[in-house]
Short mmCIF file of C-alpha atoms in Angstrom, two decimals:
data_model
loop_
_atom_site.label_atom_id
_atom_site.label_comp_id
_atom_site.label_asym_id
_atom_site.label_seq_id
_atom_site.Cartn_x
_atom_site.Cartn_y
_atom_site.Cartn_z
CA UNK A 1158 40.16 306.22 -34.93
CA UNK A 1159 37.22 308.86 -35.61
CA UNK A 1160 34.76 310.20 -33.30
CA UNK A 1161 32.27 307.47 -34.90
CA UNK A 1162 34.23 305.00 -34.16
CA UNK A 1163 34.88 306.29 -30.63
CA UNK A 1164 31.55 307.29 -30.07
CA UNK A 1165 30.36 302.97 -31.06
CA UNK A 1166 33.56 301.77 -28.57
CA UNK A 1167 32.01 303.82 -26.16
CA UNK A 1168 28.49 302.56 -26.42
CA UNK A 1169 29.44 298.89 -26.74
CA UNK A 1170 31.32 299.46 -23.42
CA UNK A 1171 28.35 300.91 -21.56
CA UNK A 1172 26.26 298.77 -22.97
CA UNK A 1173 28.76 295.41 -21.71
CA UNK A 1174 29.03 297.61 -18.13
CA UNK A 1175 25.19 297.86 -17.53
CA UNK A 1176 24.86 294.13 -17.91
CA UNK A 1177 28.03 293.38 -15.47
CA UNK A 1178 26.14 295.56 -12.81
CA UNK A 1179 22.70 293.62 -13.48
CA UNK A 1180 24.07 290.13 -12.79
CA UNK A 1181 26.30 291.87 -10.09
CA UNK A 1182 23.60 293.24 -8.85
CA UNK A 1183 21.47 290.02 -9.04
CA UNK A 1184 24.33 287.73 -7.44
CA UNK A 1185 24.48 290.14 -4.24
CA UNK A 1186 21.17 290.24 -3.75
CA UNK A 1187 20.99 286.10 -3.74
CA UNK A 1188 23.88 286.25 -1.60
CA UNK A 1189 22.82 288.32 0.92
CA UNK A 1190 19.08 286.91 1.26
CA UNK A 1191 21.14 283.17 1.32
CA UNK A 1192 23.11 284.30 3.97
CA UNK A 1193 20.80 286.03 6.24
CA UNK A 1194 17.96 282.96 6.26
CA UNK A 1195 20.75 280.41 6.72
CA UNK A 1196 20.10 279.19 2.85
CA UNK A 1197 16.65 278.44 2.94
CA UNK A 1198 14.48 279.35 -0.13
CA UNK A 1199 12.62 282.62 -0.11
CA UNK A 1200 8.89 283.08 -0.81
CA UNK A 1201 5.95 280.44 -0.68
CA UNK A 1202 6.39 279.94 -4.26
CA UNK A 1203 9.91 279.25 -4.27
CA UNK A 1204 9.17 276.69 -1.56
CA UNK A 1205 6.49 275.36 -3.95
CA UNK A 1206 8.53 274.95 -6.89
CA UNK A 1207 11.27 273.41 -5.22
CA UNK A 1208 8.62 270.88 -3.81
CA UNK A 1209 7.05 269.95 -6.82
CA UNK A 1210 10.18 269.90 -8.71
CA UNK A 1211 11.57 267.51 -6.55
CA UNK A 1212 8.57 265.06 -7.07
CA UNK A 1213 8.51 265.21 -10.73
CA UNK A 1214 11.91 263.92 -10.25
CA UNK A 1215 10.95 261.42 -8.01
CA UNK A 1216 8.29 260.39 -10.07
CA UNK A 1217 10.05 261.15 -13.64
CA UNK A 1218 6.62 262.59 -15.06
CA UNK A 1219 4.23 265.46 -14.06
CA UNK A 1220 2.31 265.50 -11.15
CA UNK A 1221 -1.42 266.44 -11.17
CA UNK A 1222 -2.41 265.78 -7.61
CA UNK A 1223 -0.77 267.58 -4.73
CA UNK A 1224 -1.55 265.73 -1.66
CA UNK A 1225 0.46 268.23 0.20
CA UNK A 1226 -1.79 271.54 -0.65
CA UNK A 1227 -4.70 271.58 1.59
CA UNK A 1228 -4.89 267.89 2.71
CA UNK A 1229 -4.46 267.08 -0.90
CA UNK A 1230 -5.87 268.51 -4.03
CA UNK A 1231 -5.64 268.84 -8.08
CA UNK A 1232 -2.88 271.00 -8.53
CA UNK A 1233 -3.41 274.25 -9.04
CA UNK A 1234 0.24 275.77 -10.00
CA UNK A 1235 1.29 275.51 -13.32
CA UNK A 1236 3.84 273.15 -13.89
CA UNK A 1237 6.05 274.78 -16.72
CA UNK A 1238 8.37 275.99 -14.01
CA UNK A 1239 8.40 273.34 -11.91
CA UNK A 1240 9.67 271.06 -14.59
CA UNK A 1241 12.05 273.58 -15.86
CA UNK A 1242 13.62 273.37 -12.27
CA UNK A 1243 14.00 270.12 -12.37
CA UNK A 1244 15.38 269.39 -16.08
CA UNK A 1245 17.87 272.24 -15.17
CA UNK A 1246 18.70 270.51 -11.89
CA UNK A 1247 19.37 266.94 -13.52
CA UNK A 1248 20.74 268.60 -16.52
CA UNK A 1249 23.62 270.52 -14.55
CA UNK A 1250 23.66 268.24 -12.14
CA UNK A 1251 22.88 270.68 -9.29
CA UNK A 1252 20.60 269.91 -6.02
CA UNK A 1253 16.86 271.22 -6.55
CA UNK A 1254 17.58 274.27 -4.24
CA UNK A 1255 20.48 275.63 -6.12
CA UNK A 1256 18.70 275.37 -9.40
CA UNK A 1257 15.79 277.17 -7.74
CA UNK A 1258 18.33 280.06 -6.92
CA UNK A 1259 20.92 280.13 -9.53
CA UNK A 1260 17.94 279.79 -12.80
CA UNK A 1261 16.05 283.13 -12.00
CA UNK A 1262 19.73 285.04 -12.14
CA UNK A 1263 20.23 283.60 -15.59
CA UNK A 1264 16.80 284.54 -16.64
CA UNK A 1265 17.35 288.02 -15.49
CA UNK A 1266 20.03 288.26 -17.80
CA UNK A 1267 18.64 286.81 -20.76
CA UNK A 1268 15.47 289.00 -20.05
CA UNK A 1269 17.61 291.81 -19.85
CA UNK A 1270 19.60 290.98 -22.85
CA UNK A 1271 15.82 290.66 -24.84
CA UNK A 1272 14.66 293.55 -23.68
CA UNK A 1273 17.44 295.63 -24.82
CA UNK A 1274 17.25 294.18 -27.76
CA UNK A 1275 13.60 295.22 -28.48
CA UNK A 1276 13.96 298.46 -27.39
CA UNK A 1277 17.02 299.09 -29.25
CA UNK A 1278 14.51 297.80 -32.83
CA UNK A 1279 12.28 300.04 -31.71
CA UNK A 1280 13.63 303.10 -31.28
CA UNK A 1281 16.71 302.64 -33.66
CA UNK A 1282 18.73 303.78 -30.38
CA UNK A 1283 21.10 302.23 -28.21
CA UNK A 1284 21.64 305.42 -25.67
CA UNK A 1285 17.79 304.34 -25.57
CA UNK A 1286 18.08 300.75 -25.09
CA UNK A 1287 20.92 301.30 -22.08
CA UNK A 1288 18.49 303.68 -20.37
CA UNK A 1289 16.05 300.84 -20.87
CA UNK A 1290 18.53 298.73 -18.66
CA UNK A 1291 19.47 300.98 -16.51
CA UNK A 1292 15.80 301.91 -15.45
CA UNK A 1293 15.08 298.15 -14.97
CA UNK A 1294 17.99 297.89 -12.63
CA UNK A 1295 16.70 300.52 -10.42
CA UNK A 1296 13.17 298.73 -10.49
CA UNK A 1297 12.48 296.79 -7.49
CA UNK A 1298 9.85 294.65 -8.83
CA UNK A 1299 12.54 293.40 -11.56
CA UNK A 1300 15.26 292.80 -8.67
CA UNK A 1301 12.50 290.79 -6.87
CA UNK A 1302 11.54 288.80 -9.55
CA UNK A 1303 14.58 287.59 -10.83
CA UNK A 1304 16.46 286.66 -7.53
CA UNK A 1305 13.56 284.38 -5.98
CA UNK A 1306 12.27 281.34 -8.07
CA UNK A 1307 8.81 282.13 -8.98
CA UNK A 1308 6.14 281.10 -11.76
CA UNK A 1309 6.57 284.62 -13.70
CA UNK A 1310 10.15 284.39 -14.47
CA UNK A 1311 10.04 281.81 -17.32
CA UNK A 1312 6.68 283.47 -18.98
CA UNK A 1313 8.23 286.89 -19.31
CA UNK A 1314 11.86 285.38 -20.11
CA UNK A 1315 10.10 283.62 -23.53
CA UNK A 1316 7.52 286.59 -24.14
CA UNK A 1317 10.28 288.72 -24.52
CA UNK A 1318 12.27 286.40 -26.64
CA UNK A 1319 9.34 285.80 -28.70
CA UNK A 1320 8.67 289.33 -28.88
CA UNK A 1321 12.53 289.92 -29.90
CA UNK A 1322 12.53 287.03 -32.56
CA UNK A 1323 9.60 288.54 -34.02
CA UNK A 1324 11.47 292.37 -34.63
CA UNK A 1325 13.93 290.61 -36.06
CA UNK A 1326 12.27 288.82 -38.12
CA UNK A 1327 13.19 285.04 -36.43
CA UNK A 1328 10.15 283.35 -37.56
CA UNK A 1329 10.73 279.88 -36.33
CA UNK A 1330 12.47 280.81 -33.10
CA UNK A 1331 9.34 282.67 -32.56
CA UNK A 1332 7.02 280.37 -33.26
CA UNK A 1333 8.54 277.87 -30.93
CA UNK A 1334 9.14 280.58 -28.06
CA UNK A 1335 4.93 281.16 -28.53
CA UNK A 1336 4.22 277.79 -28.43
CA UNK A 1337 6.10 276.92 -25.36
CA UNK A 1338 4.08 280.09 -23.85
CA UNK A 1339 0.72 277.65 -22.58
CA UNK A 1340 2.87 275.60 -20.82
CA UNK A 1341 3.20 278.54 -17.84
CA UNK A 1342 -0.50 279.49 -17.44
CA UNK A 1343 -4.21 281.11 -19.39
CA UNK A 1344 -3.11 284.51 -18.82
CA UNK A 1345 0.48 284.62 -20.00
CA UNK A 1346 -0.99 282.68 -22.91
CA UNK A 1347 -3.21 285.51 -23.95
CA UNK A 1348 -0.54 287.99 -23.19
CA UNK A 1349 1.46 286.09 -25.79
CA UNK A 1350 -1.13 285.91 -28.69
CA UNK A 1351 -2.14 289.53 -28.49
CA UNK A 1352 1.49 290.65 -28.87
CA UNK A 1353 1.81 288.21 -31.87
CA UNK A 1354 -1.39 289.27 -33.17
CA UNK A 1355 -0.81 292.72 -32.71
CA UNK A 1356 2.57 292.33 -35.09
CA UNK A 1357 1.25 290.35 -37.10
CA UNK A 1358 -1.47 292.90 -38.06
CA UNK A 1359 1.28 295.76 -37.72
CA UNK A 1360 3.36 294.09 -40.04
CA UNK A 1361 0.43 293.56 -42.70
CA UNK A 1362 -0.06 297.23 -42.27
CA UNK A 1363 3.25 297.99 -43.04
CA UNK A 1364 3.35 295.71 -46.42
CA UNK A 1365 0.18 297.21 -47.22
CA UNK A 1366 1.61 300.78 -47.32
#
């Protein structure tokens, strides 16, 4: 075996380590925050989710009117994640709850797995792209977000996807990644179509030259 070779075994092993100490990492966390509040969901919006979730089940179509939210009102939260919940729930076959703990882990990972991805395009790098990892694992806001169920964990799961379809060069994937962006809210909507904008400009650019 050469020192190439050695030197790519090496890599792919970090690389497969970092990821076993995010969802590690992720599950613990989950665990522990289960275990010390007897199970019950943690954060307003997780509460929230679950709630509305459950009533789109109920109901088997969206719900537009929360009679719950201020002695009733048109509802305000976006309802991308809410019905993600619930298709994942019926889908697996898994109570409400569970799904509301067990689909921001998976997320996490596939976020992870995206943004390592991009980075590594990027910069043409993998010792890069696993410092990339490895300073998301020490970010608290990233822990947080991906271990409670919350309405940013889909947007920046697809964004990211999106964004990694587009490097390399997945145009349909993309597309449908973008499209599926509106669905979770204005502002994660223009996020979206200023980072496709902003490649597809770059990549006229590029052509150009």
């Amino acid at each position: 075996m050469t020192i190439s070779q050695k030197s790519t075994k090496y890599a792919n092993a970090s690389t497969i380590l970092l990821f076993i100490i995010a969802l590690s990492s992720l599950l613990a966390i989950s665990i522990i925050r289960n275990y010390n509040h007897n199970d019950i969901l943690a954060g307003e919006s997780s509460y929230n989710i679950a709630r509305l979730a459950k009533d789109i089940q109920s109901r088997n179509n969206l719900i537009f009117y929360d009679k719950l939210s201020y002695n009733g009102r048109i509802l305000s939260l976006q309802q991308g994640t809410p019905l993600t919940v619930a298709l994942f729930s019926k889908l697996f076959n898994i109570s409400v709850d569970v799904a509301c703990r067990i689909l921001p882990i998976i997320l996490g990972m596939i976020s992870l797995i995206a943004f390592y991805l991009i980075v590594r395009k990027l910069l043409e790098n993998k010792r890069s792209a696993q410092l990339s990892i490895l300073f998301l694992l020490l970010s608290p806001p990233f822990l947080y977000t991906f271990s409670t169920s919350n309405t940013r964990i889909l947007p920046i799961t697809i964004t990211l996807l999106g964004i990694s379809f587009l490097l390399y060069k997945k145009t349909i994937p993309a597309a449908i990644a973008f499209a599926i962006i509106p669905l979770f809210g204005t502002i994660h909507s223009m996020i979206a179509l200023a980072i496709f904008l902003i490649h597809v400009v770059v990549r006229k650019q590029n052509k150009a030259l």
